[in-house]
CSV table of C-alpha atoms in Angstrom, one decimal:
chain,number,residue,atom,x,y,z
A,414,MET,CA,-4.8,61.8,14.0
A,415,ALA,CA,-2.3,61.4,11.2
A,416,ARG,CA,-3.6,61.0,7.7
A,417,PRO,CA,-1.7,58.8,5.3
A,418,ALA,CA,0.5,60.7,2.9
A,419,GLY,CA,-0.9,61.7,-0.4
A,420,ARG,CA,-4.5,61.4,0.8
A,421,ARG,CA,-6.7,64.4,1.1
A,422,LYS,CA,-9.9,64.7,3.1
A,423,GLY,CA,-13.0,64.5,0.9
A,424,CYS,CA,-11.3,63.0,-2.1
A,425,VAL,CA,-12.4,59.8,-3.7
A,426,VAL,CA,-9.4,57.6,-4.2
A,427,PRO,CA,-8.9,53.9,-5.1
A,428,SER,CA,-7.4,51.9,-2.3
A,429,ALA,CA,-5.6,48.6,-2.6
A,430,SER,CA,-6.9,47.5,0.8
A,431,ALA,CA,-10.4,48.3,-0.4
A,432,ASN,CA,-10.2,46.3,-3.6
A,433,TYR,CA,-12.3,43.2,-3.6
A,434,ARG,CA,-9.5,41.0,-5.0
A,435,THR,CA,-7.1,42.2,-2.4
A,436,LEU,CA,-9.8,41.6,0.3
A,437,LEU,CA,-10.4,38.0,-0.7
A,438,ARG,CA,-6.7,37.4,-0.7
A,439,THR,CA,-6.6,38.0,3.0
A,440,PRO,CA,-5.7,34.6,4.5
A,441,GLY,CA,-8.8,32.7,5.6
A,442,ALA,CA,-11.3,35.1,3.9
A,443,VAL,CA,-12.4,33.0,1.0
A,444,ALA,CA,-12.6,29.9,3.2
A,445,PHE,CA,-15.4,31.4,5.3
A,446,PHE,CA,-17.0,33.8,2.9
A,447,ILE,CA,-18.0,31.2,0.3
A,448,PRO,CA,-19.7,28.7,2.7
A,449,ALA,CA,-21.5,31.7,4.3
A,450,ALA,CA,-22.7,32.9,0.9
A,451,VAL,CA,-23.9,29.4,0.0
A,452,GLY,CA,-25.9,29.2,3.2
A,453,ARG,CA,-27.4,32.6,2.7
A,454,LEU,CA,-28.7,31.5,-0.7
A,455,GLY,CA,-30.5,28.8,1.1
A,456,ILE,CA,-31.9,31.3,3.6
A,457,ALA,CA,-33.2,33.4,0.8
A,458,MET,CA,-35.0,30.4,-0.6
A,459,THR,CA,-36.6,29.2,2.7
A,460,GLY,CA,-39.5,31.6,3.1
A,461,ILE,CA,-40.8,31.5,-0.4
A,462,GLY,CA,-40.2,27.7,-0.4
A,463,ILE,CA,-42.6,27.4,2.5
A,464,VAL,CA,-45.2,29.5,0.6
A,465,TRP,CA,-45.0,27.2,-2.4
A,466,LEU,CA,-45.2,24.0,-0.3
A,467,VAL,CA,-48.0,25.0,2.0
A,468,HIS,CA,-50.0,26.4,-0.8
A,469,ALA,CA,-49.6,23.2,-2.8
A,470,ARG,CA,-50.6,21.2,0.2
A,471,THR,CA,-53.6,23.3,1.3
A,472,GLY,CA,-54.6,25.2,-1.8
A,473,SER,CA,-54.8,28.4,0.4
A,474,TYR,CA,-52.6,31.4,0.2
A,475,ALA,CA,-54.0,32.5,3.5
A,476,ALA,CA,-52.6,29.3,5.1
A,477,ALA,CA,-49.3,29.7,3.3
A,478,GLY,CA,-49.1,33.4,4.5
A,479,LEU,CA,-49.9,32.3,8.1
A,480,VAL,CA,-47.1,29.7,8.2
A,481,THR,CA,-44.7,32.1,6.5
A,482,GLY,CA,-45.6,34.8,9.0
A,483,GLY,CA,-44.9,32.4,11.9
A,484,PHE,CA,-41.6,31.5,10.3
A,485,ALA,CA,-40.6,35.2,10.0
A,486,VAL,CA,-41.6,36.1,13.6
A,487,ALA,CA,-39.7,33.1,15.0
A,488,ASP,CA,-36.7,34.0,13.0
A,489,ALA,CA,-36.7,37.6,14.2
A,490,VAL,CA,-37.2,36.6,17.8
A,491,ALA,CA,-34.7,33.7,17.9
A,492,GLY,CA,-32.0,35.3,15.8
A,493,PRO,CA,-30.5,37.6,18.5
A,494,GLN,CA,-30.7,34.8,21.1
A,495,ILE,CA,-28.7,32.5,18.8
A,496,GLY,CA,-26.2,35.4,18.4
A,497,ARG,CA,-25.9,35.7,22.1
A,498,LEU,CA,-25.1,32.0,22.4
A,499,VAL,CA,-22.5,32.3,19.7
A,500,ASP,CA,-20.8,35.2,21.5
A,501,ARG,CA,-20.7,33.1,24.6
A,502,PHE,CA,-19.8,29.6,23.3
A,503,GLY,CA,-18.4,30.2,19.8
A,504,GLN,CA,-19.5,29.5,16.3
A,505,ALA,CA,-18.0,26.0,16.2
A,506,ARG,CA,-20.1,24.8,19.2
A,507,VAL,CA,-23.4,26.6,18.6
A,508,LEU,CA,-23.8,26.4,14.8
A,509,PRO,CA,-23.8,22.6,14.4
A,510,CYS,CA,-26.5,22.4,17.1
A,511,VAL,CA,-28.7,25.1,15.5
A,512,LEU,CA,-28.2,23.5,12.1
A,513,GLY,CA,-29.2,20.1,13.4
A,514,GLY,CA,-32.4,21.6,14.8
A,515,HIS,CA,-33.1,23.3,11.5
A,516,ALA,CA,-32.7,20.1,9.5
A,517,GLY,CA,-35.1,18.4,11.9
A,518,ALA,CA,-37.7,21.2,11.6
A,519,VAL,CA,-37.5,21.0,7.8
A,520,ALA,CA,-38.0,17.2,8.0
A,521,LEU,CA,-41.1,17.7,10.1
A,522,LEU,CA,-42.6,20.1,7.5
A,523,LEU,CA,-41.7,17.8,4.5
A,524,ALA,CA,-43.1,14.8,6.3
A,525,ASP,CA,-46.3,16.6,7.4
A,526,ALA,CA,-45.6,15.2,10.8
A,527,VAL,CA,-46.8,18.3,12.7
A,528,PRO,CA,-49.2,21.2,11.8
A,529,ASP,CA,-47.6,23.4,9.2
A,530,LEU,CA,-47.6,26.4,11.4
A,531,VAL,CA,-45.7,24.6,14.1
A,532,ALA,CA,-43.1,23.4,11.6
A,533,GLY,CA,-42.8,26.9,10.2
A,534,VAL,CA,-42.1,28.4,13.6
A,535,LEU,CA,-39.5,25.7,14.3
A,536,ILE,CA,-37.8,26.3,11.0
A,537,GLY,CA,-37.6,30.1,11.7
A,538,ALA,CA,-36.4,29.6,15.3
A,539,THR,CA,-33.5,27.4,14.1
A,540,LEU,CA,-32.5,29.4,11.0
A,541,PRO,CA,-28.8,30.4,11.6
A,542,GLN,CA,-27.8,34.1,11.3
A,543,LEU,CA,-25.1,33.4,8.8
A,544,SER,CA,-24.7,37.0,7.7
A,545,ALA,CA,-24.1,38.0,11.3
A,546,LEU,CA,-21.6,35.2,11.8
A,547,SER,CA,-19.8,36.2,8.6
A,548,ALA,CA,-19.7,39.9,9.5
A,549,ALA,CA,-18.3,39.1,12.9
A,550,ARG,CA,-15.5,37.1,11.3
A,551,TRP,CA,-14.7,40.0,9.0
A,552,SER,CA,-14.4,42.3,12.0
A,553,ALA,CA,-12.0,39.9,13.7
A,554,LEU,CA,-10.0,39.3,10.6
A,555,LEU,CA,-9.6,42.9,9.4
A,556,SER,CA,-8.0,44.5,12.4
A,557,GLY,CA,-5.1,46.8,12.8
A,558,GLU,CA,-3.6,47.8,9.5
A,559,ARG,CA,-6.3,45.9,7.6
A,560,ALA,CA,-9.1,47.9,9.2
A,561,ALA,CA,-9.5,50.2,6.1
A,562,ALA,CA,-10.9,47.2,4.2
A,563,LEU,CA,-13.7,46.6,6.6
A,564,PRO,CA,-16.3,48.7,4.7
A,565,THR,CA,-15.4,46.8,1.5
A,566,ALA,CA,-16.0,43.5,3.4
A,567,PHE,CA,-19.4,44.7,4.4
A,568,ALA,CA,-20.0,45.8,0.8
A,569,LEU,CA,-19.1,42.2,-0.3
A,570,GLU,CA,-21.6,40.9,2.3
A,571,ALA,CA,-24.3,43.2,0.9
A,572,LEU,CA,-23.5,42.0,-2.6
A,573,ALA,CA,-23.8,38.4,-1.5
A,574,ASN,CA,-27.1,39.1,0.1
A,575,GLY,CA,-28.4,40.9,-3.0
A,576,VAL,CA,-27.4,38.1,-5.3
A,577,SER,CA,-28.9,35.5,-3.0
A,578,TYR,CA,-32.3,37.3,-2.8
A,579,MET,CA,-32.4,37.7,-6.6
A,580,ALA,CA,-31.5,34.1,-7.4
A,581,GLY,CA,-32.9,32.2,-4.5
A,582,PRO,CA,-36.6,33.0,-4.7
A,583,ALA,CA,-36.4,32.6,-8.5
A,584,LEU,CA,-34.9,29.1,-8.2
A,585,VAL,CA,-37.6,28.0,-5.7
A,586,SER,CA,-40.3,29.5,-7.9
A,587,VAL,CA,-39.1,27.5,-10.9
A,588,LEU,CA,-39.3,24.3,-8.8
A,589,GLY,CA,-42.7,25.2,-7.4
A,590,ALA,CA,-44.1,26.0,-10.8
A,591,ALA,CA,-42.8,22.6,-12.0
A,592,GLY,CA,-44.9,20.9,-9.4
A,593,ARG,CA,-42.0,20.1,-7.0
A,594,PRO,CA,-42.4,22.6,-4.1
A,595,GLY,CA,-41.0,20.1,-1.6
A,596,ALA,CA,-37.8,20.0,-3.7
A,597,GLY,CA,-37.4,23.8,-3.2
A,598,VAL,CA,-37.6,23.5,0.6
A,599,LEU,CA,-35.3,20.5,0.6
A,600,LEU,CA,-32.7,22.3,-1.6
A,601,ALA,CA,-32.9,25.4,0.6
A,602,ALA,CA,-32.3,23.3,3.8
A,603,THR,CA,-29.4,21.5,2.1
A,604,LEU,CA,-27.7,24.8,1.2
A,605,VAL,CA,-28.2,26.2,4.7
A,606,VAL,CA,-27.0,23.2,6.6
A,607,GLY,CA,-24.1,22.4,4.2
A,608,GLY,CA,-22.9,26.0,4.1
A,609,GLY,CA,-23.3,26.4,7.8
A,610,LEU,CA,-21.4,23.3,8.7
A,611,ALA,CA,-18.6,24.3,6.3
A,612,LEU,CA,-18.5,27.7,8.0
A,613,ALA,CA,-18.3,26.2,11.4
A,614,ALA,CA,-15.4,24.1,10.3
A,615,GLN,CA,-13.3,27.2,9.6
A,616,ARG,CA,-11.9,27.7,13.1
A,617,ARG,CA,-9.0,29.8,11.8
A,618,THR,CA,-11.0,32.9,11.4
A,619,MET,CA,-13.4,32.4,14.3
A,620,PRO,CA,-13.7,35.4,16.6
A,621,VAL,CA,-12.1,35.2,20.0
A,622,LEU,CA,-14.4,34.3,23.0
A,623,THR,CA,-14.4,36.6,26.0
A,624,GLY,CA,-15.0,36.0,29.7
A,625,ARG,CA,-18.4,36.3,31.5
A,626,ALA,CA,-17.5,39.5,33.3
A,627,GLU,CA,-16.5,41.2,30.0
A,628,ARG,CA,-19.6,40.0,28.2
A,629,ARG,CA,-21.8,41.3,31.0
A,630,HIS,CA,-20.1,44.7,30.9
A,631,ALA,CA,-20.2,44.7,27.1
A,632,GLY,CA,-23.9,43.9,27.0
A,633,ARG,CA,-24.7,47.4,28.3
A,634,ALA,CA,-23.6,48.7,24.9
A,635,LEU,CA,-26.7,47.1,23.4
A,636,LEU,CA,-28.8,49.6,25.4
A,637,ARG,CA,-26.8,52.6,24.3
A,638,SER,CA,-28.3,55.1,21.9
A,639,ALA,CA,-25.5,54.6,19.3
A,640,PHE,CA,-26.5,51.0,18.8
A,641,LEU,CA,-30.2,51.4,19.2
A,642,ARG,CA,-30.1,54.1,16.5
A,643,GLN,CA,-28.7,51.6,14.1
A,644,VAL,CA,-31.3,49.1,15.0
A,645,ALA,CA,-34.0,51.7,14.5
A,646,LEU,CA,-32.5,52.5,11.1
A,647,GLY,CA,-32.6,48.8,10.2
A,648,LEU,CA,-36.3,48.7,11.2
A,649,ALA,CA,-37.1,51.7,9.1
A,650,LEU,CA,-35.1,50.2,6.2
A,651,GLY,CA,-37.2,47.0,6.6
A,652,VAL,CA,-40.4,49.1,6.4
A,653,PHE,CA,-39.1,50.7,3.2
A,654,PHE,CA,-38.4,47.2,1.7
A,655,GLY,CA,-41.8,45.8,2.7
A,656,ALA,CA,-43.7,48.8,1.5
A,657,MET,CA,-41.9,48.8,-1.9
A,658,GLN,CA,-42.6,45.2,-2.5
A,659,VAL,CA,-46.4,45.7,-2.1
A,660,SER,CA,-46.5,49.0,-3.8
A,661,VAL,CA,-44.6,48.0,-7.0
A,662,ALA,CA,-46.8,45.0,-7.4
A,663,ALA,CA,-49.9,47.1,-6.8
A,664,TYR,CA,-48.7,49.7,-9.3
A,665,ALA,CA,-48.2,47.1,-12.1
A,666,VAL,CA,-51.5,45.4,-11.5
A,667,GLY,CA,-53.3,48.7,-11.3
A,668,ARG,CA,-52.1,49.7,-14.7
A,669,GLY,CA,-53.2,46.3,-16.1
A,670,THR,CA,-49.6,45.1,-16.7
A,671,PRO,CA,-48.8,42.8,-13.9
A,672,ASP,CA,-45.8,41.4,-15.7
A,673,ALA,CA,-44.2,44.8,-15.5
A,674,ALA,CA,-43.6,44.3,-11.8
A,675,ALA,CA,-40.8,41.9,-12.5
A,676,LEU,CA,-39.1,44.4,-14.7
A,677,LEU,CA,-39.4,47.2,-12.1
A,678,TYR,CA,-38.0,44.9,-9.4
A,679,PHE,CA,-35.2,43.9,-11.7
A,680,ALA,CA,-34.3,47.6,-12.4
A,681,SER,CA,-34.1,48.3,-8.7
A,682,ASN,CA,-32.2,45.2,-7.9
A,683,CYS,CA,-29.6,45.8,-10.6
A,684,THR,CA,-28.8,49.3,-9.5
A,685,ASN,CA,-28.7,48.0,-5.9
A,686,LEU,CA,-25.9,45.6,-6.9
A,687,VAL,CA,-24.1,48.3,-8.8
A,688,GLY,CA,-24.3,50.8,-6.0
A,689,GLY,CA,-23.0,48.3,-3.4
A,690,TRP,CA,-20.2,47.2,-5.7
A,691,ALA,CA,-19.2,50.7,-6.5
A,692,TYR,CA,-19.2,51.9,-2.9
A,693,GLY,CA,-17.1,48.9,-1.8
A,694,ALA,CA,-14.6,49.4,-4.6
A,695,TRP,CA,-13.9,53.0,-3.9
A,696,ARG,CA,-13.2,54.6,-0.5
A,697,HIS,CA,-14.3,58.1,0.3
A,698,GLY,CA,-12.9,60.5,2.9
A,699,GLY,CA,-15.0,61.8,5.8
A,700,SER,CA,-17.2,60.3,8.5
A,701,PRO,CA,-19.4,57.3,7.8
A,702,ARG,CA,-22.1,59.1,10.0
A,703,ARG,CA,-22.2,61.9,7.5
A,704,ARG,CA,-22.3,59.5,4.6
A,705,GLN,CA,-25.1,57.6,6.3
A,706,ALA,CA,-27.1,60.8,6.7
A,707,ALA,CA,-26.4,61.8,3.1
A,708,ALA,CA,-27.5,58.3,1.8
A,709,ALA,CA,-30.7,58.4,3.8
A,710,ALA,CA,-31.4,61.9,2.5
A,711,CYS,CA,-30.8,60.7,-1.1
A,712,LEU,CA,-33.1,57.8,-0.5
A,713,ALA,CA,-35.9,60.1,0.8
A,714,LEU,CA,-35.5,62.5,-2.1
A,715,THR,CA,-35.6,59.8,-4.7
A,716,SER,CA,-38.6,58.1,-3.0
A,717,LEU,CA,-40.9,61.1,-2.7
A,718,PRO,CA,-41.5,61.4,-6.5
A,719,LEU,CA,-43.0,57.9,-6.4
A,720,THR,CA,-46.0,59.3,-4.6
A,721,PHE,CA,-47.1,61.3,-7.6
A,722,LEU,CA,-45.4,60.0,-10.7
A,723,ASP,CA,-47.5,57.8,-13.0
A,724,ALA,CA,-45.6,56.9,-16.2
A,725,SER,CA,-44.0,53.5,-16.1
A,726,LEU,CA,-40.7,54.8,-17.4
A,727,ALA,CA,-40.5,57.5,-14.8
A,728,ILE,CA,-41.4,55.0,-12.0
A,729,GLY,CA,-38.8,52.6,-13.3
A,730,ALA,CA,-36.1,55.3,-13.4
A,731,THR,CA,-36.9,56.5,-9.9
A,732,LEU,CA,-36.9,53.0,-8.5
A,733,ALA,CA,-33.4,52.5,-10.1
A,734,LEU,CA,-32.2,55.6,-8.3
A,735,THR,CA,-33.5,54.4,-5.0
A,736,GLY,CA,-31.6,51.2,-5.6
A,737,LEU,CA,-28.3,53.1,-5.6
A,738,ALA,CA,-28.8,54.5,-2.1
A,739,VAL,CA,-30.0,51.3,-0.4
A,740,PRO,CA,-26.8,49.3,-0.4
A,741,VAL,CA,-24.8,52.3,0.9
A,742,LEU,CA,-27.2,52.5,3.8
A,743,LEU,CA,-26.8,48.8,4.5
A,744,ILE,CA,-23.0,48.9,4.4
A,745,LEU,CA,-22.8,52.0,6.7
A,746,THR,CA,-25.3,50.5,9.1
A,747,SER,CA,-23.0,47.5,9.4
A,748,VAL,CA,-19.9,49.7,9.8
A,749,LEU,CA,-21.5,51.8,12.6
A,750,THR,CA,-23.0,48.8,14.3
A,751,GLU,CA,-19.6,47.2,14.4
A,752,SER,CA,-18.1,50.3,15.9
A,753,SER,CA,-20.8,50.9,18.5
A,754,VAL,CA,-20.5,47.7,20.5
A,755,PRO,CA,-17.6,45.7,21.9
A,756,ARG,CA,-16.7,42.5,20.1
A,757,ALA,CA,-17.9,40.5,23.1
A,758,VAL,CA,-21.5,41.0,21.9
A,759,LEU,CA,-20.9,41.7,18.2
A,760,THR,CA,-22.7,38.7,16.7
A,761,GLN,CA,-25.7,39.5,18.9
A,762,ALA,CA,-25.6,43.1,17.7
A,763,PHE,CA,-25.6,42.2,14.0
A,764,SER,CA,-28.4,39.7,14.7
A,765,TRP,CA,-30.6,42.4,16.3
A,766,GLY,CA,-30.1,44.5,13.2
A,767,ASN,CA,-31.2,41.7,10.9
A,768,SER,CA,-34.2,41.0,13.1
A,769,ALA,CA,-35.2,44.6,13.1
A,770,SER,CA,-35.1,44.7,9.3
A,771,ALA,CA,-37.1,41.5,9.1
A,772,ALA,CA,-39.7,42.8,11.5
A,773,GLY,CA,-40.0,46.0,9.5
A,774,ILE,CA,-40.6,44.1,6.3
A,775,ALA,CA,-43.3,42.0,7.8
A,776,GLY,CA,-45.1,44.9,9.5
A,777,ALA,CA,-44.8,47.2,6.5
A,778,ALA,CA,-46.3,44.6,4.1
A,779,ALA,CA,-49.4,44.5,6.2
A,780,VAL,CA,-49.7,48.3,6.7
A,781,ALA,CA,-48.8,49.1,3.1
A,782,GLY,CA,-51.3,46.6,1.9
A,783,ARG,CA,-54.1,48.4,3.7
A,784,VAL,CA,-52.9,51.8,2.5
A,785,VAL,CA,-52.8,50.5,-1.1
A,786,ASP,CA,-56.4,49.1,-0.8
A,787,ALA,CA,-57.5,52.5,0.4
A,788,GLY,CA,-55.5,54.9,-1.8
A,789,GLY,CA,-53.8,52.9,-4.5
A,790,ALA,CA,-50.1,52.3,-5.2
A,791,HIS,CA,-49.1,55.9,-4.6
A,792,GLY,CA,-50.2,55.6,-1.0
A,793,GLY,CA,-48.0,52.5,-0.5
A,794,PHE,CA,-45.1,54.5,-2.0
A,795,GLY,CA,-45.9,57.1,0.5
A,796,VAL,CA,-45.3,54.6,3.3
A,797,ALA,CA,-41.9,53.8,1.8
A,798,ALA,CA,-41.0,57.5,1.4
A,799,GLY,CA,-42.0,58.1,5.0
A,800,ALA,CA,-39.7,55.4,6.2
A,801,ALA,CA,-36.9,57.0,4.2
A,802,VAL,CA,-37.6,60.3,5.9
A,803,VAL,CA,-37.5,58.6,9.3
A,804,MET,CA,-34.1,57.1,8.4
A,805,THR,CA,-32.8,60.6,7.5
A,806,VAL,CA,-34.0,62.0,10.8
A,807,LEU,CA,-32.3,59.1,12.7
A,808,ALA,CA,-29.1,59.5,10.8
A,809,LEU,CA,-29.0,63.2,11.3
A,810,GLY,CA,-29.6,62.7,15.0
A,811,GLY,CA,-26.5,60.5,15.0
A,812,LEU,CA,-24.3,63.4,13.9
A,813,ARG,CA,-24.9,65.3,17.1
A,814,GLY,CA,-23.5,62.4,19.2
A,815,SER,CA,-20.2,62.2,17.3
A,816,SER,CA,-17.0,62.5,19.3
A,817,PRO,CA,-13.3,62.1,18.7
A,818,ASP,CA,-11.8,58.7,18.1
A,819,ALA,CA,-9.8,56.9,20.7
A,820,PRO,CA,-7.0,54.3,20.2
A,821,LYS,CA,-8.1,50.7,19.9
A,822,PRO,CA,-5.9,47.6,19.9
A,823,PRO,CA,-6.7,45.1,17.2
A,824,ALA,CA,-8.9,42.1,18.1
A,825,PRO,CA,-7.6,38.9,16.6
A,826,ALA,CA,-9.5,35.9,15.3
A,827,GLU,CA,-9.4,32.7,17.4
A,828,ALA,CA,-6.8,31.3,15.1
A,829,THR,CA,-5.0,33.8,12.9
A,830,ALA,CA,-3.3,33.8,9.6
A,831,PRO,CA,0.4,33.5,9.3
A,832,ASN,CA,2.3,36.8,9.5
A,833,SER,CA,-0.9,38.5,10.8
A,834,GLY,CA,0.8,39.3,14.1
A,835,ALA,CA,-2.5,38.9,15.9
A,836,THR,CA,-2.6,37.4,19.3
A,837,ARG,CA,-5.4,36.4,21.7
A,838,ARG,CA,-6.3,39.5,23.7
A,839,ASP,CA,-6.9,39.6,27.4
A,840,SER,CA,-10.3,40.6,28.7
A,841,SER,CA,-8.7,43.7,30.2
A,842,THR,CA,-8.2,45.2,26.7
A,843,ASN,CA,-11.9,45.9,26.4
A,844,ARG,CA,-12.4,47.6,29.8
A,845,GLY,CA,-13.3,50.9,28.2
A,846,ALA,CA,-15.3,49.4,25.4
A,847,VAL,CA,-18.6,50.6,26.6
A,848,VAL,CA,-17.5,54.1,27.4
A,849,GLY,CA,-18.9,56.1,24.5
A,850,THR,CA,-16.7,57.7,21.9
A,851,ASP,CA,-17.3,57.7,18.2
A,852,ALA,CA,-15.2,54.7,17.1
A,853,GLY,CA,-14.8,53.7,13.5
A,854,ASP,CA,-16.2,56.9,12.0
A,855,SER,CA,-12.9,58.1,10.5
A,856,ALA,CA,-10.7,55.2,11.5
A,857,ALA,CA,-12.6,52.3,9.8
A,858,LEU,CA,-13.0,54.1,6.5
A,859,SER,CA,-10.0,56.5,6.2
A,860,GLY,CA,-7.2,54.0,6.5
A,861,SER,CA,-6.1,55.0,10.0
A,862,ALA,CA,-5.7,52.6,12.8
A,863,ARG,CA,-8.9,51.1,14.3
A,864,THR,CA,-10.1,52.6,17.5
A,865,ASP,CA,-11.5,51.1,20.7
A,866,GLY,CA,-13.7,54.0,21.6
A,867,ARG,CA,-17.3,53.2,21.3
A,868,ASP,CA,-20.1,55.5,20.0
A,869,GLY,CA,-21.6,57.5,22.8
A,870,GLY,CA,-24.5,58.5,20.6
């Protein structure tokens, strides 16, 4: 495959197409990215908002945890099903219905009209997967010559998520501490519904719908090892997050300085944002599979010292180093998920990844809590390090399944930008989409044309 002139393999070079400013100048990009980012802020506020409200109502953290657990499980189970409906009927038709159900479920919780657990489950089951919908739009918008900017788009998505999960819980906690927990839940729902409806109104960048036969054929890709490996990586990354949350808090409390937990989280979150921004701003040569394996290995190596270090400064510095690797893994998991399935099931694929991560966080919090009770914070850090090792093994396993790229025609959005040259594609263009080749490894990130070969893993 021809390499653009002046570009050498393995070199780190700035790319105009990979610049955030250039990316957001893509016609239609800002119009869907901002509403999705607003909605994600609301999503980040929802879980902790439920905790504050139920605790204020019952006086029990156990009850609050039960309701939040039901919310998380329902979100993880329903998310891929909502994604499947979106792939079949389109964002404009499905999203308003889901958002209406979500608003109704939040109203039931605020009015105390049904048991809190029932309301929590309904809220989780109707929470829209805005990150998956936004990622699918980027995939449709950045096709053909613009495909080199796709990793930067996923980096921008990771940055939006990072900012949301830093600011959202803090805002809800301020309202809860001020004695207005219901206001936090209401604000979260307003952002989710408002951002979601604004996203649904942006038909210009909506991914194209495909026929039933193509969807059925494409659905087989969700059972292929290439995609399942990325889901497993998402699950392991969720375990890492969940174990870290418990372990950092346990470490700070165990040293008699519980306030230090906030500083440790802050250090990790800041380097997380810096790492994601830097990776998106610069494009590196080589295969994203190798980069994913390298990032997982770096995460494992930086996590292992947490199992024996004790000094606060050393723990903080190590957590900061782990924060640099995490966003790279998130970005590359999105890139490889996008390249491992046909676009006919892309929203569902992204939703499965999100659900796997959420399930990992929930499960790890319980497991790490028991480990910490038995062996202290270092044991919990051991769970996180173990998850990082598992990610490394999975990523290295993906290297064995790599195969050459195959040509892939661009997939347009439902309504394209002027001068984009994109047209609605016939279902026949994806006939070979489930036949496994290593699509997107070099093409998506090296600036060459996108490929339609799919990962055979």
